[in-house]
PDB file of N, CA and C in Angstrom:
ATOM      1  N   MET A 412       9.716 -10.159  -5.920  1.00  0.00           N
ATOM      2  CA  MET A 412       9.414 -10.614  -4.563  1.00  0.00           C
ATOM      3  C   MET A 412       7.936 -10.695  -4.426  1.00  0.00           C
ATOM      4  N   PRO A 413       7.444 -11.896  -4.002  1.00  0.00           N
ATOM      5  CA  PRO A 413       5.986 -12.070  -3.770  1.00  0.00           C
ATOM      6  C   PRO A 413       5.444 -11.130  -2.786  1.00  0.00           C
ATOM      7  N   ALA A 414       4.182 -10.701  -2.931  1.00  0.00           N
ATOM      8  CA  ALA A 414       3.572  -9.763  -2.065  1.00  0.00           C
ATOM      9  C   ALA A 414       3.550 -10.226  -0.621  1.00  0.00           C
ATOM     10  N   GLU A 415       3.434 -11.522  -0.438  1.00  0.00           N
ATOM     11  CA  GLU A 415       3.342 -12.080   0.993  1.00  0.00           C
ATOM     12  C   GLU A 415       4.604 -11.956   1.780  1.00  0.00           C
ATOM     13  N   THR A 416       5.729 -11.728   1.116  1.00  0.00           N
ATOM     14  CA  THR A 416       7.033 -11.559   1.851  1.00  0.00           C
ATOM     15  C   THR A 416       7.360 -10.041   2.012  1.00  0.00           C
ATOM     16  N   LEU A 417       6.600  -9.162   1.551  1.00  0.00           N
ATOM     17  CA  LEU A 417       6.823  -7.745   1.698  1.00  0.00           C
ATOM     18  C   LEU A 417       6.330  -7.244   3.053  1.00  0.00           C
ATOM     19  N   SER A 418       6.942  -6.127   3.514  1.00  0.00           N
ATOM     20  CA  SER A 418       6.480  -5.456   4.755  1.00  0.00           C
ATOM     21  C   SER A 418       5.104  -4.896   4.482  1.00  0.00           C
ATOM     22  N   PRO A 419       4.332  -4.531   5.518  1.00  0.00           N
ATOM     23  CA  PRO A 419       3.039  -3.872   5.302  1.00  0.00           C
ATOM     24  C   PRO A 419       3.069  -2.643   4.439  1.00  0.00           C
ATOM     25  N   ALA A 420       4.044  -1.775   4.563  1.00  0.00           N
ATOM     26  CA  ALA A 420       4.164  -0.610   3.810  1.00  0.00           C
ATOM     27  C   ALA A 420       4.470  -0.943   2.364  1.00  0.00           C
ATOM     28  N   SER A 421       5.341  -1.955   2.134  1.00  0.00           N
ATOM     29  CA  SER A 421       5.681  -2.367   0.788  1.00  0.00           C
ATOM     30  C   SER A 421       4.476  -3.040   0.146  1.00  0.00           C
ATOM     31  N   THR A 422       3.776  -3.770   0.902  1.00  0.00           N
ATOM     32  CA  THR A 422       2.546  -4.507   0.356  1.00  0.00           C
ATOM     33  C   THR A 422       1.590  -3.439  -0.094  1.00  0.00           C
ATOM     34  N   THR A 423       1.367  -2.387   0.688  1.00  0.00           N
ATOM     35  CA  THR A 423       0.414  -1.299   0.276  1.00  0.00           C
ATOM     36  C   THR A 423       0.910  -0.654  -0.972  1.00  0.00           C
ATOM     37  N   SER A 424       2.139  -0.369  -1.053  1.00  0.00           N
ATOM     38  CA  SER A 424       2.740   0.286  -2.154  1.00  0.00           C
ATOM     39  C   SER A 424       2.587  -0.643  -3.464  1.00  0.00           C
ATOM     40  N   PHE A 425       2.791  -1.886  -3.283  1.00  0.00           N
ATOM     41  CA  PHE A 425       2.691  -2.856  -4.391  1.00  0.00           C
ATOM     42  C   PHE A 425       1.242  -2.881  -4.862  1.00  0.00           C
ATOM     43  N   HIS A 426       0.272  -2.947  -3.971  1.00  0.00           N
ATOM     44  CA  HIS A 426      -1.145  -2.904  -4.390  1.00  0.00           C
ATOM     45  C   HIS A 426      -1.575  -1.633  -5.078  1.00  0.00           C
ATOM     46  N   VAL A 427      -1.064  -0.513  -4.513  1.00  0.00           N
ATOM     47  CA  VAL A 427      -1.416   0.820  -5.119  1.00  0.00           C
ATOM     48  C   VAL A 427      -0.899   0.857  -6.544  1.00  0.00           C
ATOM     49  N   GLN A 428       0.351   0.480  -6.715  1.00  0.00           N
ATOM     50  CA  GLN A 428       0.998   0.540  -8.031  1.00  0.00           C
ATOM     51  C   GLN A 428       0.222  -0.457  -8.972  1.00  0.00           C
ATOM     52  N   ARG A 429      -0.099  -1.655  -8.481  1.00  0.00           N
ATOM     53  CA  ARG A 429      -0.791  -2.553  -9.329  1.00  0.00           C
ATOM     54  C   ARG A 429      -2.145  -2.053  -9.744  1.00  0.00           C
ATOM     55  N   SER A 430      -2.909  -1.382  -8.792  1.00  0.00           N
ATOM     56  CA  SER A 430      -4.190  -0.768  -9.109  1.00  0.00           C
ATOM     57  C   SER A 430      -4.007   0.344 -10.133  1.00  0.00           C
ATOM     58  N   LEU A 431      -2.968   1.170  -9.935  1.00  0.00           N
ATOM     59  CA  LEU A 431      -2.740   2.245 -10.858  1.00  0.00           C
ATOM     60  C   LEU A 431      -2.406   1.687 -12.294  1.00  0.00           C
ATOM     61  N   ARG A 432      -1.598   0.713 -12.361  1.00  0.00           N
ATOM     62  CA  ARG A 432      -1.265   0.171 -13.669  1.00  0.00           C
ATOM     63  C   ARG A 432      -2.521  -0.473 -14.301  1.00  0.00           C
ATOM     64  N   HIS A 433      -3.319  -1.163 -13.516  1.00  0.00           N
ATOM     65  CA  HIS A 433      -4.558  -1.706 -14.029  1.00  0.00           C
ATOM     66  C   HIS A 433      -5.460  -0.554 -14.575  1.00  0.00           C
ATOM     67  N   CYS A 434      -5.662   0.495 -13.821  1.00  0.00           N
ATOM     68  CA  CYS A 434      -6.467   1.581 -14.273  1.00  0.00           C
ATOM     69  C   CYS A 434      -5.913   2.342 -15.446  1.00  0.00           C
ATOM     70  N   LEU A 435      -4.580   2.437 -15.532  1.00  0.00           N
ATOM     71  CA  LEU A 435      -4.051   3.139 -16.698  1.00  0.00           C
ATOM     72  C   LEU A 435      -4.261   2.303 -17.934  1.00  0.00           C
ATOM     73  N   SER A 436      -4.080   0.965 -17.756  1.00  0.00           N
ATOM     74  CA  SER A 436      -4.390   0.090 -18.928  1.00  0.00           C
ATOM     75  C   SER A 436      -5.802   0.111 -19.324  1.00  0.00           C
ATOM     76  N   SER A 437      -6.722   0.112 -18.371  1.00  0.00           N
ATOM     77  CA  SER A 437      -8.172   0.266 -18.724  1.00  0.00           C
ATOM     78  C   SER A 437      -8.483   1.556 -19.343  1.00  0.00           C
ATOM     79  N   VAL A 438      -7.943   2.638 -18.819  1.00  0.00           N
ATOM     80  CA  VAL A 438      -8.120   3.954 -19.395  1.00  0.00           C
ATOM     81  C   VAL A 438      -7.713   4.048 -20.792  1.00  0.00           C
ATOM     82  N   ALA A 439      -6.489   3.455 -21.073  1.00  0.00           N
ATOM     83  CA  ALA A 439      -5.964   3.473 -22.501  1.00  0.00           C
ATOM     84  C   ALA A 439      -6.947   2.697 -23.382  1.00  0.00           C
ATOM     85  N   GLU A 440      -7.429   1.508 -22.931  1.00  0.00           N
ATOM     86  CA  GLU A 440      -8.315   0.770 -23.770  1.00  0.00           C
ATOM     87  C   GLU A 440      -9.637   1.504 -23.960  1.00  0.00           C
ATOM     88  N   LEU A 441     -10.283   2.065 -22.913  1.00  0.00           N
ATOM     89  CA  LEU A 441     -11.560   2.759 -23.047  1.00  0.00           C
ATOM     90  C   LEU A 441     -11.415   3.984 -23.890  1.00  0.00           C
ATOM     91  N   MET A 442     -10.282   4.732 -23.760  1.00  0.00           N
ATOM     92  CA  MET A 442     -10.085   5.878 -24.626  1.00  0.00           C
ATOM     93  C   MET A 442      -9.988   5.475 -26.111  1.00  0.00           C
ATOM     94  N   TYR A 443      -9.256   4.407 -26.367  1.00  0.00           N
ATOM     95  CA  TYR A 443      -9.130   3.949 -27.769  1.00  0.00           C
ATOM     96  C   TYR A 443     -10.471   3.559 -28.329  1.00  0.00           C
ATOM     97  N   GLU A 444     -11.246   2.788 -27.534  1.00  0.00           N
ATOM     98  CA  GLU A 444     -12.575   2.341 -27.967  1.00  0.00           C
ATOM     99  C   GLU A 444     -13.505   3.527 -28.254  1.00  0.00           C
ATOM    100  N   SER A 445     -13.226   4.738 -27.592  1.00  0.00           N
ATOM    101  CA  SER A 445     -14.082   5.883 -27.781  1.00  0.00           C
ATOM    102  C   SER A 445     -13.508   6.905 -28.806  1.00  0.00           C
ATOM    103  N   GLY A 446     -12.435   6.499 -29.476  1.00  0.00           N
ATOM    104  CA  GLY A 446     -11.867   7.298 -30.513  1.00  0.00           C
ATOM    105  C   GLY A 446     -10.875   8.363 -29.925  1.00  0.00           C
ATOM    106  N   HIS A 447     -10.375   8.281 -28.737  1.00  0.00           N
ATOM    107  CA  HIS A 447      -9.345   9.166 -28.181  1.00  0.00           C
ATOM    108  C   HIS A 447      -8.000   8.633 -28.302  1.00  0.00           C
ATOM    109  N   VAL A 448      -6.973   9.386 -28.272  1.00  0.00           N
ATOM    110  CA  VAL A 448      -5.570   8.984 -28.306  1.00  0.00           C
ATOM    111  C   VAL A 448      -4.955   9.178 -26.921  1.00  0.00           C
ATOM    112  N   LEU A 449      -3.957   8.429 -26.583  1.00  0.00           N
ATOM    113  CA  LEU A 449      -3.325   8.507 -25.245  1.00  0.00           C
ATOM    114  C   LEU A 449      -2.739   9.953 -25.052  1.00  0.00           C
ATOM    115  N   GLU A 450      -2.225  10.580 -26.071  1.00  0.00           N
ATOM    116  CA  GLU A 450      -1.639  11.806 -25.886  1.00  0.00           C
ATOM    117  C   GLU A 450      -2.579  12.834 -25.341  1.00  0.00           C
ATOM    118  N   THR A 451      -3.920  12.641 -25.482  1.00  0.00           N
ATOM    119  CA  THR A 451      -4.888  13.537 -24.881  1.00  0.00           C
ATOM    120  C   THR A 451      -4.675  13.638 -23.351  1.00  0.00           C
ATOM    121  N   LEU A 452      -4.285  12.528 -22.725  1.00  0.00           N
ATOM    122  CA  LEU A 452      -4.072  12.501 -21.289  1.00  0.00           C
ATOM    123  C   LEU A 452      -2.649  12.804 -20.927  1.00  0.00           C
ATOM    124  N   THR A 453      -1.693  12.405 -21.767  1.00  0.00           N
ATOM    125  CA  THR A 453      -0.246  12.509 -21.389  1.00  0.00           C
ATOM    126  C   THR A 453       0.344  13.864 -21.630  1.00  0.00           C
ATOM    127  N   LEU A 454      -0.272  14.665 -22.470  1.00  0.00           N
ATOM    128  CA  LEU A 454       0.217  15.997 -22.677  1.00  0.00           C
ATOM    129  C   LEU A 454      -0.493  16.964 -21.752  1.00  0.00           C
ATOM    130  N   ALA A 455       0.341  17.603 -20.835  1.00  0.00           N
ATOM    131  CA  ALA A 455      -0.215  18.448 -19.752  1.00  0.00           C
ATOM    132  C   ALA A 455      -1.132  19.572 -20.223  1.00  0.00           C
ATOM    133  N   GLN A 456      -0.887  20.036 -21.450  1.00  0.00           N
ATOM    134  CA  GLN A 456      -1.660  21.204 -22.041  1.00  0.00           C
ATOM    135  C   GLN A 456      -2.927  20.717 -22.729  1.00  0.00           C
ATOM    136  N   ARG A 457      -3.162  19.414 -22.867  1.00  0.00           N
ATOM    137  CA  ARG A 457      -4.354  18.896 -23.567  1.00  0.00           C
ATOM    138  C   ARG A 457      -5.384  18.512 -22.518  1.00  0.00           C
ATOM    139  N   GLY A 458      -5.656  17.207 -22.446  1.00  0.00           N
ATOM    140  CA  GLY A 458      -6.588  16.672 -21.432  1.00  0.00           C
ATOM    141  C   GLY A 458      -7.992  16.475 -21.969  1.00  0.00           C
ATOM    142  N   LEU A 459      -8.790  15.809 -21.112  1.00  0.00           N
ATOM    143  CA  LEU A 459     -10.199  15.582 -21.394  1.00  0.00           C
ATOM    144  C   LEU A 459     -11.076  16.553 -20.729  1.00  0.00           C
ATOM    145  N   SER A 460     -11.989  17.180 -21.442  1.00  0.00           N
ATOM    146  CA  SER A 460     -12.945  18.124 -20.807  1.00  0.00           C
ATOM    147  C   SER A 460     -13.914  17.304 -19.889  1.00  0.00           C
ATOM    148  N   ARG A 461     -14.532  18.094 -19.039  1.00  0.00           N
ATOM    149  CA  ARG A 461     -15.616  17.490 -18.141  1.00  0.00           C
ATOM    150  C   ARG A 461     -16.671  16.858 -19.005  1.00  0.00           C
ATOM    151  N   GLN A 462     -17.008  17.369 -20.156  1.00  0.00           N
ATOM    152  CA  GLN A 462     -18.042  16.836 -20.984  1.00  0.00           C
ATOM    153  C   GLN A 462     -17.563  15.481 -21.576  1.00  0.00           C
ATOM    154  N   GLU A 463     -16.272  15.438 -21.942  1.00  0.00           N
ATOM    155  CA  GLU A 463     -15.739  14.197 -22.502  1.00  0.00           C
ATOM    156  C   GLU A 463     -15.645  13.104 -21.421  1.00  0.00           C
ATOM    157  N   LEU A 464     -15.319  13.507 -20.174  1.00  0.00           N
ATOM    158  CA  LEU A 464     -15.213  12.632 -19.031  1.00  0.00           C
ATOM    159  C   LEU A 464     -16.634  12.051 -18.770  1.00  0.00           C
ATOM    160  N   ALA A 465     -17.591  12.862 -18.798  1.00  0.00           N
ATOM    161  CA  ALA A 465     -19.066  12.447 -18.571  1.00  0.00           C
ATOM    162  C   ALA A 465     -19.472  11.444 -19.650  1.00  0.00           C
ATOM    163  N   SER A 466     -19.027  11.711 -20.880  1.00  0.00           N
ATOM    164  CA  SER A 466     -19.379  10.838 -21.984  1.00  0.00           C
ATOM    165  C   SER A 466     -18.667   9.416 -21.792  1.00  0.00           C
ATOM    166  N   LEU A 467     -17.358   9.479 -21.467  1.00  0.00           N
ATOM    167  CA  LEU A 467     -16.631   8.279 -21.208  1.00  0.00           C
ATOM    168  C   LEU A 467     -17.285   7.508 -20.019  1.00  0.00           C
ATOM    169  N   SER A 468     -17.641   8.157 -19.018  1.00  0.00           N
ATOM    170  CA  SER A 468     -18.272   7.525 -17.826  1.00  0.00           C
ATOM    171  C   SER A 468     -19.618   6.910 -18.204  1.00  0.00           C
ATOM    172  N   HIS A 469     -20.362   7.610 -19.079  1.00  0.00           N
ATOM    173  CA  HIS A 469     -21.633   7.021 -19.517  1.00  0.00           C
ATOM    174  C   HIS A 469     -21.476   5.820 -20.401  1.00  0.00           C
ATOM    175  N   GLN A 470     -20.477   5.821 -21.266  1.00  0.00           N
ATOM    176  CA  GLN A 470     -20.186   4.810 -22.254  1.00  0.00           C
ATOM    177  C   GLN A 470     -19.560   3.517 -21.617  1.00  0.00           C
ATOM    178  N   HIS A 471     -18.788   3.771 -20.563  1.00  0.00           N
ATOM    179  CA  HIS A 471     -17.988   2.640 -20.010  1.00  0.00           C
ATOM    180  C   HIS A 471     -18.147   2.635 -18.447  1.00  0.00           C
ATOM    181  N   SER A 472     -18.665   1.614 -17.872  1.00  0.00           N
ATOM    182  CA  SER A 472     -18.967   1.581 -16.475  1.00  0.00           C
ATOM    183  C   SER A 472     -17.676   1.613 -15.670  1.00  0.00           C
ATOM    184  N   ARG A 473     -16.573   1.179 -16.172  1.00  0.00           N
ATOM    185  CA  ARG A 473     -15.257   1.139 -15.425  1.00  0.00           C
ATOM    186  C   ARG A 473     -14.595   2.513 -15.372  1.00  0.00           C
ATOM    187  N   TRP A 474     -14.916   3.437 -16.217  1.00  0.00           N
ATOM    188  CA  TRP A 474     -14.259   4.718 -16.285  1.00  0.00           C
ATOM    189  C   TRP A 474     -14.274   5.465 -14.986  1.00  0.00           C
ATOM    190  N   SER A 475     -15.381   5.607 -14.368  1.00  0.00           N
ATOM    191  CA  SER A 475     -15.424   6.451 -13.114  1.00  0.00           C
ATOM    192  C   SER A 475     -14.554   5.864 -12.038  1.00  0.00           C
ATOM    193  N   LEU A 476     -14.526   4.558 -11.907  1.00  0.00           N
ATOM    194  CA  LEU A 476     -13.701   3.948 -10.843  1.00  0.00           C
ATOM    195  C   LEU A 476     -12.196   4.259 -11.135  1.00  0.00           C
ATOM    196  N   CYS A 477     -11.823   3.994 -12.356  1.00  0.00           N
ATOM    197  CA  CYS A 477     -10.376   4.262 -12.741  1.00  0.00           C
ATOM    198  C   CYS A 477     -10.026   5.750 -12.633  1.00  0.00           C
ATOM    199  N   GLN A 478     -10.961   6.601 -12.949  1.00  0.00           N
ATOM    200  CA  GLN A 478     -10.672   8.071 -12.864  1.00  0.00           C
ATOM    201  C   GLN A 478     -10.431   8.360 -11.368  1.00  0.00           C
ATOM    202  N   ARG A 479     -11.305   7.862 -10.519  1.00  0.00           N
ATOM    203  CA  ARG A 479     -11.177   8.094  -9.080  1.00  0.00           C
ATOM    204  C   ARG A 479      -9.825   7.587  -8.509  1.00  0.00           C
ATOM    205  N   VAL A 480      -9.477   6.344  -8.928  1.00  0.00           N
ATOM    206  CA  VAL A 480      -8.149   5.786  -8.493  1.00  0.00           C
ATOM    207  C   VAL A 480      -7.001   6.625  -8.885  1.00  0.00           C
ATOM    208  N   LEU A 481      -7.054   7.056 -10.183  1.00  0.00           N
ATOM    209  CA  LEU A 481      -5.946   7.881 -10.755  1.00  0.00           C
ATOM    210  C   LEU A 481      -5.859   9.236  -9.965  1.00  0.00           C
ATOM    211  N   GLU A 482      -6.977   9.846  -9.676  1.00  0.00           N
ATOM    212  CA  GLU A 482      -7.046  11.102  -8.963  1.00  0.00           C
ATOM    213  C   GLU A 482      -6.529  10.926  -7.540  1.00  0.00           C
ATOM    214  N   GLU A 483      -7.043   9.890  -6.838  1.00  0.00           N
ATOM    215  CA  GLU A 483      -6.687   9.715  -5.444  1.00  0.00           C
ATOM    216  C   GLU A 483      -5.267   9.309  -5.223  1.00  0.00           C
ATOM    217  N   SER A 484      -4.665   8.757  -6.232  1.00  0.00           N
ATOM    218  CA  SER A 484      -3.228   8.369  -6.113  1.00  0.00           C
ATOM    219  C   SER A 484      -2.282   9.426  -6.695  1.00  0.00           C
ATOM    220  N   ASP A 485      -2.844  10.552  -7.061  1.00  0.00           N
ATOM    221  CA  ASP A 485      -2.037  11.619  -7.667  1.00  0.00           C
ATOM    222  C   ASP A 485      -1.418  11.317  -9.001  1.00  0.00           C
ATOM    223  N   ALA A 486      -1.976  10.323  -9.709  1.00  0.00           N
ATOM    224  CA  ALA A 486      -1.502  10.021 -11.063  1.00  0.00           C
ATOM    225  C   ALA A 486      -2.235  10.810 -12.126  1.00  0.00           C
ATOM    226  N   ALA A 487      -3.318  11.486 -11.767  1.00  0.00           N
ATOM    227  CA  ALA A 487      -4.042  12.290 -12.686  1.00  0.00           C
ATOM    228  C   ALA A 487      -4.654  13.450 -11.895  1.00  0.00           C
ATOM    229  N   THR A 488      -4.943  14.555 -12.676  1.00  0.00           N
ATOM    230  CA  THR A 488      -5.451  15.766 -12.012  1.00  0.00           C
ATOM    231  C   THR A 488      -6.147  16.637 -13.139  1.00  0.00           C
ATOM    232  N   PHE A 489      -6.684  17.715 -12.697  1.00  0.00           N
ATOM    233  CA  PHE A 489      -7.242  18.649 -13.718  1.00  0.00           C
ATOM    234  C   PHE A 489      -6.200  19.754 -13.907  1.00  0.00           C
ATOM    235  N   ASN A 490      -5.890  20.093 -15.136  1.00  0.00           N
ATOM    236  CA  ASN A 490      -4.906  21.153 -15.455  1.00  0.00           C
ATOM    237  C   ASN A 490      -5.465  22.538 -15.263  1.00  0.00           C
ATOM    238  N   GLU A 491      -4.701  23.525 -15.574  1.00  0.00           N
ATOM    239  CA  GLU A 491      -5.173  24.901 -15.338  1.00  0.00           C
ATOM    240  C   GLU A 491      -6.354  25.288 -16.304  1.00  0.00           C
ATOM    241  N   TYR A 492      -6.639  24.473 -17.294  1.00  0.00           N
ATOM    242  CA  TYR A 492      -7.759  24.704 -18.181  1.00  0.00           C
ATOM    243  C   TYR A 492      -8.963  23.914 -17.766  1.00  0.00           C
ATOM    244  N   GLY A 493      -8.881  23.201 -16.638  1.00  0.00           N
ATOM    245  CA  GLY A 493      -9.958  22.394 -16.119  1.00  0.00           C
ATOM    246  C   GLY A 493     -10.124  21.033 -16.863  1.00  0.00           C
ATOM    247  N   ARG A 494      -9.086  20.586 -17.509  1.00  0.00           N
ATOM    248  CA  ARG A 494      -9.129  19.393 -18.312  1.00  0.00           C
ATOM    249  C   ARG A 494      -8.351  18.301 -17.576  1.00  0.00           C
ATOM    250  N   PHE A 495      -8.825  17.066 -17.624  1.00  0.00           N
ATOM    251  CA  PHE A 495      -8.239  15.893 -16.956  1.00  0.00           C
ATOM    252  C   PHE A 495      -6.986  15.417 -17.699  1.00  0.00           C
ATOM    253  N   VAL A 496      -5.880  15.382 -16.979  1.00  0.00           N
ATOM    254  CA  VAL A 496      -4.596  14.965 -17.558  1.00  0.00           C
ATOM    255  C   VAL A 496      -3.753  14.110 -16.541  1.00  0.00           C
ATOM    256  N   LEU A 497      -2.817  13.401 -16.978  1.00  0.00           N
ATOM    257  CA  LEU A 497      -2.009  12.625 -16.111  1.00  0.00           C
ATOM    258  C   LEU A 497      -0.919  13.583 -15.500  1.00  0.00           C
ATOM    259  N   THR A 498      -0.515  13.324 -14.292  1.00  0.00           N
ATOM    260  CA  THR A 498       0.531  14.044 -13.577  1.00  0.00           C
ATOM    261  C   THR A 498       1.832  13.398 -14.077  1.00  0.00           C
ATOM    262  N   PRO A 499       2.999  13.977 -13.639  1.00  0.00           N
ATOM    263  CA  PRO A 499       4.278  13.308 -13.938  1.00  0.00           C
ATOM    264  C   PRO A 499       4.332  11.807 -13.524  1.00  0.00           C
ATOM    265  N   LEU A 500       3.722  11.519 -12.407  1.00  0.00           N
ATOM    266  CA  LEU A 500       3.666  10.091 -11.939  1.00  0.00           C
ATOM    267  C   LEU A 500       2.894   9.297 -12.932  1.00  0.00           C
ATOM    268  N   GLY A 501       1.717   9.729 -13.316  1.00  0.00           N
ATOM    269  CA  GLY A 501       0.929   9.028 -14.248  1.00  0.00           C
ATOM    270  C   GLY A 501       1.558   8.859 -15.598  1.00  0.00           C
ATOM    271  N   ARG A 502       2.207   9.944 -16.080  1.00  0.00           N
ATOM    272  CA  ARG A 502       2.949   9.819 -17.361  1.00  0.00           C
ATOM    273  C   ARG A 502       4.094   8.869 -17.270  1.00  0.00           C
ATOM    274  N   GLU A 503       4.796   8.829 -16.114  1.00  0.00           N
ATOM    275  CA  GLU A 503       5.914   7.905 -15.939  1.00  0.00           C
ATOM    276  C   GLU A 503       5.452   6.417 -16.045  1.00  0.00           C
ATOM    277  N   LEU A 504       4.333   6.165 -15.310  1.00  0.00           N
ATOM    278  CA  LEU A 504       3.809   4.783 -15.376  1.00  0.00           C
ATOM    279  C   LEU A 504       3.290   4.446 -16.748  1.00  0.00           C
ATOM    280  N   MET A 505       2.629   5.394 -17.429  1.00  0.00           N
ATOM    281  CA  MET A 505       2.137   5.151 -18.784  1.00  0.00           C
ATOM    282  C   MET A 505       3.276   4.851 -19.711  1.00  0.00           C
ATOM    283  N   PHE A 506       4.353   5.680 -19.581  1.00  0.00           N
ATOM    284  CA  PHE A 506       5.565   5.442 -20.393  1.00  0.00           C
ATOM    285  C   PHE A 506       6.147   4.061 -20.138  1.00  0.00           C
ATOM    286  N   ASP A 507       6.227   3.756 -18.836  1.00  0.00           N
ATOM    287  CA  ASP A 507       6.781   2.416 -18.423  1.00  0.00           C
ATOM    288  C   ASP A 507       5.981   1.257 -19.024  1.00  0.00           C
ATOM    289  N   MET A 508       4.673   1.414 -19.148  1.00  0.00           N
ATOM    290  CA  MET A 508       3.801   0.421 -19.611  1.00  0.00           C
ATOM    291  C   MET A 508       3.707   0.314 -21.133  1.00  0.00           C
ATOM    292  N   PHE A 509       3.616   1.528 -21.837  1.00  0.00           N
ATOM    293  CA  PHE A 509       3.264   1.564 -23.256  1.00  0.00           C
ATOM    294  C   PHE A 509       4.397   2.119 -24.101  1.00  0.00           C
ATOM    295  N   GLY A 510       5.469   2.570 -23.529  1.00  0.00           N
ATOM    296  CA  GLY A 510       6.597   3.097 -24.279  1.00  0.00           C
ATOM    297  C   GLY A 510       6.442   4.619 -24.520  1.00  0.00           C
ATOM    298  N   GLN A 511       7.548   5.211 -25.098  1.00  0.00           N
ATOM    299  CA  GLN A 511       7.629   6.599 -25.226  1.00  0.00           C
ATOM    300  C   GLN A 511       6.561   7.235 -26.072  1.00  0.00           C
ATOM    301  N   GLY A 512       6.066   6.465 -27.086  1.00  0.00           N
ATOM    302  CA  GLY A 512       5.014   6.957 -27.942  1.00  0.00           C
ATOM    303  C   GLY A 512       3.686   7.235 -27.227  1.00  0.00           C
ATOM    304  N   ALA A 513       3.547   6.673 -26.071  1.00  0.00           N
ATOM    305  CA  ALA A 513       2.341   6.833 -25.378  1.00  0.00           C
ATOM    306  C   ALA A 513       2.365   7.968 -24.379  1.00  0.00           C
ATOM    307  N   ALA A 514       3.537   8.453 -24.047  1.00  0.00           N
ATOM    308  CA  ALA A 514       3.658   9.508 -23.025  1.00  0.00           C
ATOM    309  C   ALA A 514       4.690  10.528 -23.506  1.00  0.00           C
ATOM    310  N   ASP A 515       4.357  11.771 -23.267  1.00  0.00           N
ATOM    311  CA  ASP A 515       5.278  12.816 -23.651  1.00  0.00           C
ATOM    312  C   ASP A 515       6.373  13.017 -22.587  1.00  0.00           C
ATOM    313  N   CYS A 516       7.481  12.409 -22.857  1.00  0.00           N
ATOM    314  CA  CYS A 516       8.553  12.469 -21.856  1.00  0.00           C
ATOM    315  C   CYS A 516       9.676  13.335 -22.317  1.00  0.00           C
ATOM    316  N   ALA A 517       9.588  13.935 -23.470  1.00  0.00           N
ATOM    317  CA  ALA A 517      10.595  14.761 -24.045  1.00  0.00           C
ATOM    318  C   ALA A 517      10.688  16.164 -23.294  1.00  0.00           C
TER     319      ALA A 517
END
């Protein structure tokens, strides 16, 4: 269904999901370029340290914006170890986009 025929609430949801998917795709690309694997984000017990986040942000101008979008949409958060990981929502979208190998859904 085209965005212009959706209700205002559906249109907002459509744009949020599109933005999330775009950011997840960008994050996957930027992590790969920096030598990281997707499982670093998709496994709740792993994650990126604040130092690694700062490095990614310094290396890639898009990183900070995508990180903020993921956090504000509850697709990513900091785990109990203070490391940046995807939430169940983020993992579900990542799995949807890249397949089971990209996200720990077991």
